[in-house]
PDB file of C-alpha atoms in Angstrom:
ATOM      1  CA  MET A  10      -0.005  -0.038  -0.026  1.00  0.00           C
ATOM      2  CA  ASN A  11       1.378   3.380  -1.035  1.00  0.00           C
ATOM      3  CA  PRO A  12       1.465   6.007   1.859  1.00  0.00           C
ATOM      4  CA  THR A  13      -1.263   8.652   1.791  1.00  0.00           C
ATOM      5  CA  LEU A  14       0.180  11.957   1.022  1.00  0.00           C
ATOM      6  CA  PHE A  15      -0.818  14.846   3.463  1.00  0.00           C
ATOM      7  CA  ILE A  16      -0.121  18.273   1.977  1.00  0.00           C
ATOM      8  CA  TYR A  17       0.282  21.279   4.005  1.00  0.00           C
ATOM      9  CA  PRO A  18       0.301  24.720   2.132  1.00  0.00           C
ATOM     10  CA  TRP A  19       2.209  26.649   4.785  1.00  0.00           C
ATOM     11  CA  LEU A  20       3.362  30.223   5.556  1.00  0.00           C
ATOM     12  CA  ASN A  21       5.602  30.843   8.421  1.00  0.00           C
ATOM     13  CA  THR A  22       4.151  33.860  10.063  1.00  0.00           C
ATOM     14  CA  GLY A  23       5.915  33.410  13.392  1.00  0.00           C
ATOM     15  CA  ALA A  24       6.244  31.128  16.440  1.00  0.00           C
ATOM     16  CA  GLU A  25       2.437  30.496  16.514  1.00  0.00           C
ATOM     17  CA  ALA A  26       2.354  29.186  12.979  1.00  0.00           C
ATOM     18  CA  VAL A  27       5.360  26.858  13.736  1.00  0.00           C
ATOM     19  CA  TRP A  28       3.596  25.624  16.860  1.00  0.00           C
ATOM     20  CA  ASP A  29       0.370  24.887  14.938  1.00  0.00           C
ATOM     21  CA  LEU A  30       2.131  22.966  12.190  1.00  0.00           C
ATOM     22  CA  ARG A  31       4.099  20.911  14.777  1.00  0.00           C
ATOM     23  CA  PHE A  32       1.061  19.773  16.681  1.00  0.00           C
ATOM     24  CA  SER A  33      -1.094  19.251  13.576  1.00  0.00           C
ATOM     25  CA  MET A  34       1.437  16.906  12.219  1.00  0.00           C
ATOM     26  CA  ARG A  35       1.836  15.154  15.689  1.00  0.00           C
ATOM     27  CA  SER A  36      -1.877  14.459  15.441  1.00  0.00           C
ATOM     28  CA  LEU A  37      -1.281  12.469  12.083  1.00  0.00           C
ATOM     29  CA  GLY A  38      -0.093   9.769  14.334  1.00  0.00           C
ATOM     30  CA  LEU A  39      -3.731   8.980  14.718  1.00  0.00           C
ATOM     31  CA  PHE A  40      -4.228   8.433  11.159  1.00  0.00           C
ATOM     32  CA  GLN A  41      -4.982   4.709  10.372  1.00  0.00           C
ATOM     33  CA  GLY A  42      -2.620   3.851   7.577  1.00  0.00           C
ATOM     34  CA  PRO A  43       0.893   4.686   6.218  1.00  0.00           C
ATOM     35  CA  HIS A  44       1.375   8.200   5.420  1.00  0.00           C
ATOM     36  CA  GLN A  45       3.829  10.875   4.162  1.00  0.00           C
ATOM     37  CA  VAL A  46       3.822  14.602   4.691  1.00  0.00           C
ATOM     38  CA  LEU A  47       4.695  17.351   2.255  1.00  0.00           C
ATOM     39  CA  VAL A  48       4.957  21.031   3.293  1.00  0.00           C
ATOM     40  CA  ILE A  49       4.747  23.446   0.474  1.00  0.00           C
ATOM     41  CA  GLY A  50       5.750  26.937   1.013  1.00  0.00           C
ATOM     42  CA  ASP A  51       8.141  27.981   3.846  1.00  0.00           C
ATOM     43  CA  LYS A  52      10.610  25.542   5.329  1.00  0.00           C
ATOM     44  CA  PRO A  53       9.663  24.608   8.997  1.00  0.00           C
ATOM     45  CA  SER A  54      12.270  25.675  11.382  1.00  0.00           C
ATOM     46  CA  PHE A  55      12.099  22.340  13.314  1.00  0.00           C
ATOM     47  CA  GLY A  56      13.728  19.360  11.586  1.00  0.00           C
ATOM     48  CA  ALA A  57      12.085  15.937  11.062  1.00  0.00           C
ATOM     49  CA  ARG A  58      13.120  12.620   9.583  1.00  0.00           C
ATOM     50  CA  GLY A  59      11.329  12.027   6.358  1.00  0.00           C
ATOM     51  CA  LEU A  60       9.351  15.280   6.216  1.00  0.00           C
ATOM     52  CA  TRP A  61       9.266  16.532   2.483  1.00  0.00           C
ATOM     53  CA  HIS A  62       9.528  20.276   1.810  1.00  0.00           C
ATOM     54  CA  MET A  63       8.824  22.053  -1.537  1.00  0.00           C
ATOM     55  CA  ALA A  64       9.663  25.777  -1.535  1.00  0.00           C
ATOM     56  CA  HIS A  65       7.060  28.184  -2.858  1.00  0.00           C
ATOM     57  CA  GLU A  66       6.896  32.029  -2.218  1.00  0.00           C
ATOM     58  CA  ARG A  67       3.638  33.680  -1.517  1.00  0.00           C
ATOM     59  CA  GLN A  68       2.700  36.230  -4.307  1.00  0.00           C
ATOM     60  CA  ALA A  69       1.132  39.484  -3.551  1.00  0.00           C
ATOM     61  CA  SER A  70      -2.504  39.873  -4.241  1.00  0.00           C
ATOM     62  CA  ASP A  71      -5.211  42.448  -3.606  1.00  0.00           C
ATOM     63  CA  PHE A  72      -8.026  39.863  -3.495  1.00  0.00           C
ATOM     64  CA  PHE A  73      -7.914  37.610  -0.521  1.00  0.00           C
ATOM     65  CA  PRO A  74      -4.273  36.547  -0.956  1.00  0.00           C
ATOM     66  CA  ARG A  75      -4.359  33.728   1.552  1.00  0.00           C
ATOM     67  CA  ALA A  76      -6.907  31.694  -0.517  1.00  0.00           C
ATOM     68  CA  LEU A  77      -5.405  32.373  -3.785  1.00  0.00           C
ATOM     69  CA  ASP A  78      -2.005  31.441  -2.272  1.00  0.00           C
ATOM     70  CA  VAL A  79      -3.324  28.100  -1.425  1.00  0.00           C
ATOM     71  CA  ASN A  80      -4.754  27.727  -4.950  1.00  0.00           C
ATOM     72  CA  ARG A  81      -1.147  28.438  -6.374  1.00  0.00           C
ATOM     73  CA  LYS A  82       0.537  26.022  -4.032  1.00  0.00           C
ATOM     74  CA  MET A  83      -1.928  23.302  -4.768  1.00  0.00           C
ATOM     75  CA  GLU A  84      -1.567  23.738  -8.604  1.00  0.00           C
ATOM     76  CA  ARG A  85       2.211  23.515  -8.277  1.00  0.00           C
ATOM     77  CA  VAL A  86       1.963  20.259  -6.381  1.00  0.00           C
ATOM     78  CA  LEU A  87      -0.341  18.847  -9.126  1.00  0.00           C
ATOM     79  CA  GLN A  88       2.256  19.281 -11.563  1.00  0.00           C
ATOM     80  CA  CYS A  89       4.486  16.770  -9.844  1.00  0.00           C
ATOM     81  CA  PRO A  90       4.239  13.266 -11.439  1.00  0.00           C
ATOM     82  CA  TRP A  91       5.097  11.536  -8.214  1.00  0.00           C
ATOM     83  CA  VAL A  92       1.797  12.553  -6.474  1.00  0.00           C
ATOM     84  CA  GLY A  93      -0.302   9.431  -6.160  1.00  0.00           C
ATOM     85  CA  GLU A  94      -3.898   8.684  -7.145  1.00  0.00           C
ATOM     86  CA  GLU A  95      -5.196  10.755  -4.348  1.00  0.00           C
ATOM     87  CA  PHE A  96      -3.859  13.082  -1.616  1.00  0.00           C
ATOM     88  CA  VAL A  97      -5.068  14.936   1.459  1.00  0.00           C
ATOM     89  CA  HIS A  98      -4.986  18.656   1.612  1.00  0.00           C
ATOM     90  CA  ILE A  99      -4.687  19.723   5.315  1.00  0.00           C
ATOM     91  CA  HIS A 100      -3.915  22.964   7.206  1.00  0.00           C
ATOM     92  CA  ASP A 101      -1.924  23.663  10.216  1.00  0.00           C
ATOM     93  CA  ASP A 102      -4.812  24.667  12.455  1.00  0.00           C
ATOM     94  CA  GLN A 103      -6.407  21.235  11.916  1.00  0.00           C
ATOM     95  CA  VAL A 104      -5.861  18.606  14.588  1.00  0.00           C
ATOM     96  CA  LEU A 105      -7.042  15.015  14.579  1.00  0.00           C
ATOM     97  CA  LEU A 106      -8.695  13.969  17.799  1.00  0.00           C
ATOM     98  CA  VAL A 107      -9.328  10.218  17.367  1.00  0.00           C
ATOM     99  CA  PRO A 108      -8.001   7.498  15.041  1.00  0.00           C
ATOM    100  CA  VAL A 109      -9.478   8.007  11.578  1.00  0.00           C
ATOM    101  CA  GLY A 110      -8.937   6.383   8.222  1.00  0.00           C
ATOM    102  CA  MET A 111      -9.422   7.397   4.610  1.00  0.00           C
ATOM    103  CA  ASP A 112     -13.118   6.386   4.718  1.00  0.00           C
ATOM    104  CA  THR A 113     -13.722   9.043   7.323  1.00  0.00           C
ATOM    105  CA  LEU A 114     -11.643  11.764   5.396  1.00  0.00           C
ATOM    106  CA  ARG A 115     -13.332  10.896   2.017  1.00  0.00           C
ATOM    107  CA  ARG A 116     -16.796  11.825   3.346  1.00  0.00           C
ATOM    108  CA  ARG A 117     -17.934  15.007   1.631  1.00  0.00           C
ATOM    109  CA  VAL A 118     -18.972  17.558   4.420  1.00  0.00           C
ATOM    110  CA  ALA A 119     -20.514  20.807   3.383  1.00  0.00           C
ATOM    111  CA  ARG A 120     -21.654  23.815   5.267  1.00  0.00           C
ATOM    112  CA  ASN A 121     -25.063  24.319   3.221  1.00  0.00           C
ATOM    113  CA  GLU A 122     -26.592  24.399  -0.032  1.00  0.00           C
ATOM    114  CA  CYS A 123     -26.241  27.762  -1.849  1.00  0.00           C
ATOM    115  CA  GLN A 124     -29.710  28.954  -2.702  1.00  0.00           C
ATOM    116  CA  HIS A 125     -30.780  32.099  -4.474  1.00  0.00           C
ATOM    117  CA  GLY A 126     -32.008  34.772  -2.147  1.00  0.00           C
ATOM    118  CA  ALA A 127     -32.926  38.575  -2.138  1.00  0.00           C
ATOM    119  CA  GLU A 128     -29.255  39.466  -1.313  1.00  0.00           C
ATOM    120  CA  GLY A 129     -27.728  36.708  -3.568  1.00  0.00           C
ATOM    121  CA  TYR A 130     -27.045  33.385  -1.939  1.00  0.00           C
ATOM    122  CA  THR A 131     -28.298  32.488   1.441  1.00  0.00           C
ATOM    123  CA  GLY A 132     -25.867  31.041   4.107  1.00  0.00           C
ATOM    124  CA  LEU A 133     -22.928  33.112   2.832  1.00  0.00           C
ATOM    125  CA  GLU A 134     -23.415  36.412   4.543  1.00  0.00           C
ATOM    126  CA  LYS A 135     -20.417  37.613   6.805  1.00  0.00           C
ATOM    127  CA  TYR A 136     -18.804  34.089   5.981  1.00  0.00           C
ATOM    128  CA  GLY A 137     -15.826  33.647   8.379  1.00  0.00           C
ATOM    129  CA  GLY A 138     -15.810  37.298   9.184  1.00  0.00           C
ATOM    130  CA  SER A 139     -14.456  38.112   5.722  1.00  0.00           C
ATOM    131  CA  VAL A 140     -16.349  40.017   3.087  1.00  0.00           C
ATOM    132  CA  LYS A 141     -13.503  39.069   0.543  1.00  0.00           C
ATOM    133  CA  HIS A 142     -13.774  35.480   1.276  1.00  0.00           C
ATOM    134  CA  THR A 143     -17.577  35.637   0.892  1.00  0.00           C
ATOM    135  CA  ARG A 144     -17.075  37.249  -2.519  1.00  0.00           C
ATOM    136  CA  LEU A 145     -14.879  34.267  -3.555  1.00  0.00           C
ATOM    137  CA  VAL A 146     -17.518  31.823  -2.511  1.00  0.00           C
ATOM    138  CA  HIS A 147     -20.145  33.901  -4.626  1.00  0.00           C
ATOM    139  CA  ARG A 148     -17.688  33.789  -7.621  1.00  0.00           C
ATOM    140  CA  THR A 149     -17.184  30.003  -7.225  1.00  0.00           C
ATOM    141  CA  VAL A 150     -20.943  29.449  -7.067  1.00  0.00           C
ATOM    142  CA  GLU A 151     -21.547  31.609 -10.117  1.00  0.00           C
ATOM    143  CA  ALA A 152     -18.772  29.796 -12.120  1.00  0.00           C
ATOM    144  CA  LEU A 153     -20.419  26.442 -11.292  1.00  0.00           C
ATOM    145  CA  ARG A 154     -23.893  27.582 -12.242  1.00  0.00           C
ATOM    146  CA  ALA A 155     -22.457  28.996 -15.552  1.00  0.00           C
ATOM    147  CA  ALA A 156     -21.215  25.410 -16.120  1.00  0.00           C
ATOM    148  CA  GLY A 157     -24.629  23.894 -15.909  1.00  0.00           C
ATOM    149  CA  ILE A 158     -24.496  22.707 -12.339  1.00  0.00           C
ATOM    150  CA  ASN A 159     -27.832  23.797 -10.735  1.00  0.00           C
ATOM    151  CA  ARG A 160     -27.389  22.629  -7.187  1.00  0.00           C
ATOM    152  CA  VAL A 161     -24.281  23.837  -5.464  1.00  0.00           C
ATOM    153  CA  TRP A 162     -23.069  23.355  -1.964  1.00  0.00           C
ATOM    154  CA  ASN A 163     -20.675  25.442  -0.050  1.00  0.00           C
ATOM    155  CA  TYR A 164     -17.724  23.170   0.922  1.00  0.00           C
ATOM    156  CA  GLU A 165     -15.575  25.843   2.693  1.00  0.00           C
ATOM    157  CA  THR A 166     -15.678  23.967   5.923  1.00  0.00           C
ATOM    158  CA  HIS A 167     -11.812  24.143   6.720  1.00  0.00           C
ATOM    159  CA  MET A 168     -11.351  20.440   7.114  1.00  0.00           C
ATOM    160  CA  PRO A 169      -8.885  17.923   5.619  1.00  0.00           C
ATOM    161  CA  ARG A 170      -9.922  17.228   2.074  1.00  0.00           C
ATOM    162  CA  VAL A 171      -9.191  14.206  -0.033  1.00  0.00           C
ATOM    163  CA  CYS A 172      -8.825  14.918  -3.651  1.00  0.00           C
ATOM    164  CA  ASN A 173      -8.447  12.547  -6.647  1.00  0.00           C
ATOM    165  CA  THR A 174      -5.338  13.872  -8.306  1.00  0.00           C
ATOM    166  CA  GLN A 175      -6.259  13.416 -11.910  1.00  0.00           C
ATOM    167  CA  LYS A 176      -9.694  14.902 -11.288  1.00  0.00           C
ATOM    168  CA  MET A 177      -8.239  17.803  -9.509  1.00  0.00           C
ATOM    169  CA  ARG A 178      -5.797  18.425 -12.343  1.00  0.00           C
ATOM    170  CA  GLU A 179      -8.775  18.355 -14.761  1.00  0.00           C
ATOM    171  CA  VAL A 180     -10.821  20.895 -12.507  1.00  0.00           C
ATOM    172  CA  CYS A 181      -7.750  23.162 -12.449  1.00  0.00           C
ATOM    173  CA  GLU A 182      -7.159  23.044 -16.172  1.00  0.00           C
ATOM    174  CA  ARG A 183     -10.886  23.699 -17.083  1.00  0.00           C
ATOM    175  CA  CYS A 184     -11.813  26.212 -14.502  1.00  0.00           C
ATOM    176  CA  LYS A 185      -8.459  27.903 -13.685  1.00  0.00           C
ATOM    177  CA  PRO A 186      -9.273  28.760  -9.929  1.00  0.00           C
ATOM    178  CA  THR A 187      -6.365  31.027  -9.316  1.00  0.00           C
ATOM    179  CA  GLU A 188      -6.764  33.112 -12.506  1.00  0.00           C
ATOM    180  CA  ASN A 189     -10.532  33.206 -12.005  1.00  0.00           C
ATOM    181  CA  ARG A 190     -10.407  33.712  -8.262  1.00  0.00           C
ATOM    182  CA  LEU A 191     -12.267  30.648  -7.187  1.00  0.00           C
ATOM    183  CA  LEU A 192     -12.219  28.557  -4.009  1.00  0.00           C
ATOM    184  CA  TYR A 193     -11.076  25.035  -4.913  1.00  0.00           C
ATOM    185  CA  SER A 194     -12.819  22.952  -2.247  1.00  0.00           C
ATOM    186  CA  THR A 195     -16.383  24.242  -3.366  1.00  0.00           C
ATOM    187  CA  LEU A 196     -15.299  24.125  -6.884  1.00  0.00           C
ATOM    188  CA  TYR A 197     -13.828  20.552  -6.753  1.00  0.00           C
ATOM    189  CA  TYR A 198     -16.582  18.807  -4.922  1.00  0.00           C
ATOM    190  CA  ASN A 199     -19.375  20.370  -7.013  1.00  0.00           C
ATOM    191  CA  TRP A 200     -17.507  19.748 -10.248  1.00  0.00           C
ATOM    192  CA  VAL A 201     -16.607  16.050  -9.627  1.00  0.00           C
ATOM    193  CA  PHE A 202     -20.002  15.194  -7.975  1.00  0.00           C
ATOM    194  CA  PRO A 203     -22.399  17.558  -9.832  1.00  0.00           C
ATOM    195  CA  ASN A 204     -25.750  18.195  -8.292  1.00  0.00           C
ATOM    196  CA  GLN A 205     -25.110  15.540  -5.676  1.00  0.00           C
ATOM    197  CA  PRO A 206     -25.840  16.292  -2.047  1.00  0.00           C
ATOM    198  CA  PRO A 207     -22.951  15.894   0.371  1.00  0.00           C
ATOM    199  CA  ASP A 208     -22.567  13.058   2.761  1.00  0.00           C
ATOM    200  CA  GLU A 209     -23.051  15.365   5.630  1.00  0.00           C
ATOM    201  CA  LEU A 210     -23.836  19.018   6.522  1.00  0.00           C
ATOM    202  CA  LEU A 211     -21.836  20.543   9.217  1.00  0.00           C
ATOM    203  CA  GLY A 212     -23.677  21.689  12.270  1.00  0.00           C
ATOM    204  CA  ARG A 213     -23.098  22.741  15.899  1.00  0.00           C
ATOM    205  CA  LEU A 214     -24.199  19.323  17.262  1.00  0.00           C
ATOM    206  CA  ASP A 215     -22.571  17.031  14.730  1.00  0.00           C
ATOM    207  CA  ASN A 216     -19.987  14.459  15.347  1.00  0.00           C
ATOM    208  CA  VAL A 217     -17.472  15.845  12.900  1.00  0.00           C
ATOM    209  CA  LYS A 218     -15.606  18.985  14.005  1.00  0.00           C
ATOM    210  CA  ALA A 219     -15.037  21.004  17.225  1.00  0.00           C
ATOM    211  CA  ALA A 220     -14.244  24.539  16.173  1.00  0.00           C
ATOM    212  CA  PHE A 221     -12.931  27.380  18.310  1.00  0.00           C
ATOM    213  CA  TYR A 222     -13.112  30.660  16.432  1.00  0.00           C
ATOM    214  CA  GLY A 223     -13.906  33.222  19.005  1.00  0.00           C
ATOM    215  CA  GLU A 224     -17.206  35.124  19.601  1.00  0.00           C
ATOM    216  CA  ALA A 225     -16.745  37.474  16.615  1.00  0.00           C
ATOM    217  CA  HIS A 226     -16.405  34.502  14.169  1.00  0.00           C
ATOM    218  CA  ASP A 227     -19.308  32.301  15.476  1.00  0.00           C
ATOM    219  CA  ASP A 228     -20.868  30.898  12.404  1.00  0.00           C
ATOM    220  CA  GLY A 229     -23.148  28.173  13.775  1.00  0.00           C
ATOM    221  CA  TYR A 230     -20.728  25.380  14.618  1.00  0.00           C
ATOM    222  CA  SER A 231     -17.877  27.288  16.418  1.00  0.00           C
ATOM    223  CA  VAL A 232     -17.907  27.983  20.142  1.00  0.00           C
ATOM    224  CA  PRO A 233     -18.501  31.712  21.126  1.00  0.00           C
ATOM    225  CA  ARG A 234     -17.188  33.365  24.180  1.00  0.00           C
ATOM    226  CA  HIS A 235     -14.267  30.900  24.365  1.00  0.00           C
ATOM    227  CA  GLU A 236     -12.377  32.899  26.802  1.00  0.00           C
ATOM    228  CA  ALA A 237     -14.991  31.939  29.500  1.00  0.00           C
ATOM    229  CA  LEU A 238     -14.826  28.236  28.840  1.00  0.00           C
ATOM    230  CA  THR A 239     -13.361  25.855  31.449  1.00  0.00           C
ATOM    231  CA  ALA A 240     -11.167  22.896  30.678  1.00  0.00           C
ATOM    232  CA  GLU A 241     -14.052  20.600  31.159  1.00  0.00           C
ATOM    233  CA  GLN A 242     -16.226  22.530  28.893  1.00  0.00           C
ATOM    234  CA  VAL A 243     -13.586  22.653  26.062  1.00  0.00           C
ATOM    235  CA  THR A 244     -13.028  18.913  26.517  1.00  0.00           C
ATOM    236  CA  ALA A 245     -16.769  18.222  26.341  1.00  0.00           C
ATOM    237  CA  ARG A 246     -17.013  20.170  23.268  1.00  0.00           C
ATOM    238  CA  MET A 247     -14.370  17.979  21.589  1.00  0.00           C
ATOM    239  CA  ARG A 248     -15.935  14.754  22.746  1.00  0.00           C
ATOM    240  CA  GLY A 249     -17.415  12.672  20.012  1.00  0.00           C
ATOM    241  CA  LYS A 250     -15.673  14.699  17.341  1.00  0.00           C
ATOM    242  CA  TRP A 251     -12.799  13.523  15.074  1.00  0.00           C
ATOM    243  CA  LEU A 252     -11.359  16.875  14.162  1.00  0.00           C
ATOM    244  CA  LEU A 253     -10.322  20.115  16.071  1.00  0.00           C
ATOM    245  CA  ASN A 254     -10.001  23.495  14.155  1.00  0.00           C
ATOM    246  CA  TYR A 255      -9.374  26.902  15.481  1.00  0.00           C
ATOM    247  CA  ASN A 256      -8.145  30.366  14.450  1.00  0.00           C
ATOM    248  CA  ALA A 257      -6.034  32.961  16.234  1.00  0.00           C
ATOM    249  CA  ALA A 258      -8.945  34.223  18.327  1.00  0.00           C
ATOM    250  CA  GLY A 259      -9.711  30.659  19.383  1.00  0.00           C
ATOM    251  CA  ARG A 260      -6.163  29.607  20.087  1.00  0.00           C
ATOM    252  CA  THR A 261      -6.256  30.387  23.922  1.00  0.00           C
ATOM    253  CA  PRO A 262      -3.640  29.320  26.381  1.00  0.00           C
ATOM    254  CA  LEU A 263      -6.210  26.772  27.724  1.00  0.00           C
ATOM    255  CA  LEU A 264      -6.672  25.162  24.228  1.00  0.00           C
ATOM    256  CA  THR A 265      -2.957  25.144  23.583  1.00  0.00           C
ATOM    257  CA  THR A 266      -2.364  23.459  27.005  1.00  0.00           C
ATOM    258  CA  LEU A 267      -4.911  20.807  26.118  1.00  0.00           C
ATOM    259  CA  ILE A 268      -3.395  20.030  22.697  1.00  0.00           C
ATOM    260  CA  LYS A 269       0.076  19.734  24.300  1.00  0.00           C
ATOM    261  CA  GLN A 270      -1.384  17.260  26.796  1.00  0.00           C
ATOM    262  CA  MET A 271      -2.921  15.199  23.969  1.00  0.00           C
ATOM    263  CA  PHE A 272       0.312  15.115  22.043  1.00  0.00           C
ATOM    264  CA  PRO A 273       3.176  15.358  24.432  1.00  0.00           C
ATOM    265  CA  GLU A 274       5.751  13.442  22.432  1.00  0.00           C
ATOM    266  CA  PRO A 275       7.568  14.486  19.249  1.00  0.00           C
ATOM    267  CA  GLY A 276       6.171  13.132  16.080  1.00  0.00           C
ATOM    268  CA  ARG A 277       7.887  11.303  13.296  1.00  0.00           C
ATOM    269  CA  PHE A 278       8.001  14.359  11.169  1.00  0.00           C
ATOM    270  CA  GLU A 279       9.811  16.690  13.385  1.00  0.00           C
ATOM    271  CA  SER A 280      12.993  16.900  11.163  1.00  0.00           C
ATOM    272  CA  VAL A 281      13.182  18.442   7.744  1.00  0.00           C
ATOM    273  CA  THR A 282      14.648  17.079   4.514  1.00  0.00           C
ATOM    274  CA  ASN A 283      13.849  18.236   1.050  1.00  0.00           C
ATOM    275  CA  ALA A 284      11.788  15.936  -0.980  1.00  0.00           C
ATOM    276  CA  PRO A 285      14.017  13.731  -3.127  1.00  0.00           C
ATOM    277  CA  GLN A 286      15.922  15.746  -5.637  1.00  0.00           C
ATOM    278  CA  HIS A 287      15.182  13.424  -8.581  1.00  0.00           C
ATOM    279  CA  LEU A 288      11.631  14.125  -7.976  1.00  0.00           C
ATOM    280  CA  LEU A 289      11.798  17.792  -7.776  1.00  0.00           C
ATOM    281  CA  ARG A 290      14.495  18.792 -10.222  1.00  0.00           C
ATOM    282  CA  ILE A 291      11.993  19.743 -12.843  1.00  0.00           C
ATOM    283  CA  HIS A 292      10.431  22.325 -10.527  1.00  0.00           C
ATOM    284  CA  ALA A 293      13.733  23.910  -9.523  1.00  0.00           C
TER     285      ALA A 293
END
């Protein structure tokens, strides 16, 4: 069995970003199966045996650069002939909580169906606290509808995503998500599974994700007023979920302490080597 490739598009913005990446990778020890990790972007400052790294500089953009930078990084990885049949796209603020396998990661989890409303599409207002990101979701929905896909679901759930490599290449070639400023999770799943409902809709009481985004970013499944939560309340919120996700506002000292307690030992990827040169020389 070939190892599952987990791909982190990563930008080193400081000590917190390094901490996030370190503990997210430690949590991959809960993945049920052989796996390999590739970090594309900045090189982690901690070193690890067997961790692959591919350099990629963030490009300036005046239109939600973070999302478009992820698109560029993923498009570069897709050019590599050594990427297997499928891969997992994951971010440094995503932490596995329980043992999971590919069957769990392959489940298509969406936020909501995008339906026409008086102000455009319902379910997208103030998405993630970012007007620019909401506009990208709108652009993606419009592009899918223009392609003849009538029922569209919003897949911007910020969770690990399993993608078929060849189908993702086809989506990028046909739709050009970076050039057209589209969000590739929503684009990919609606394009590959047109008009098909997701396996699950994300909600506050589901068994999928415990999210800590802070009161200002509460969107129906994250926990508001996180500063007032006790350790017992935070632990209860994570119970029964397989994924933890947080942002800067939700990364409280209490939450980081609990994550450290869950993963106290260094992971197998805490040393850095470049990906094998014979695989990367065409991208030099």
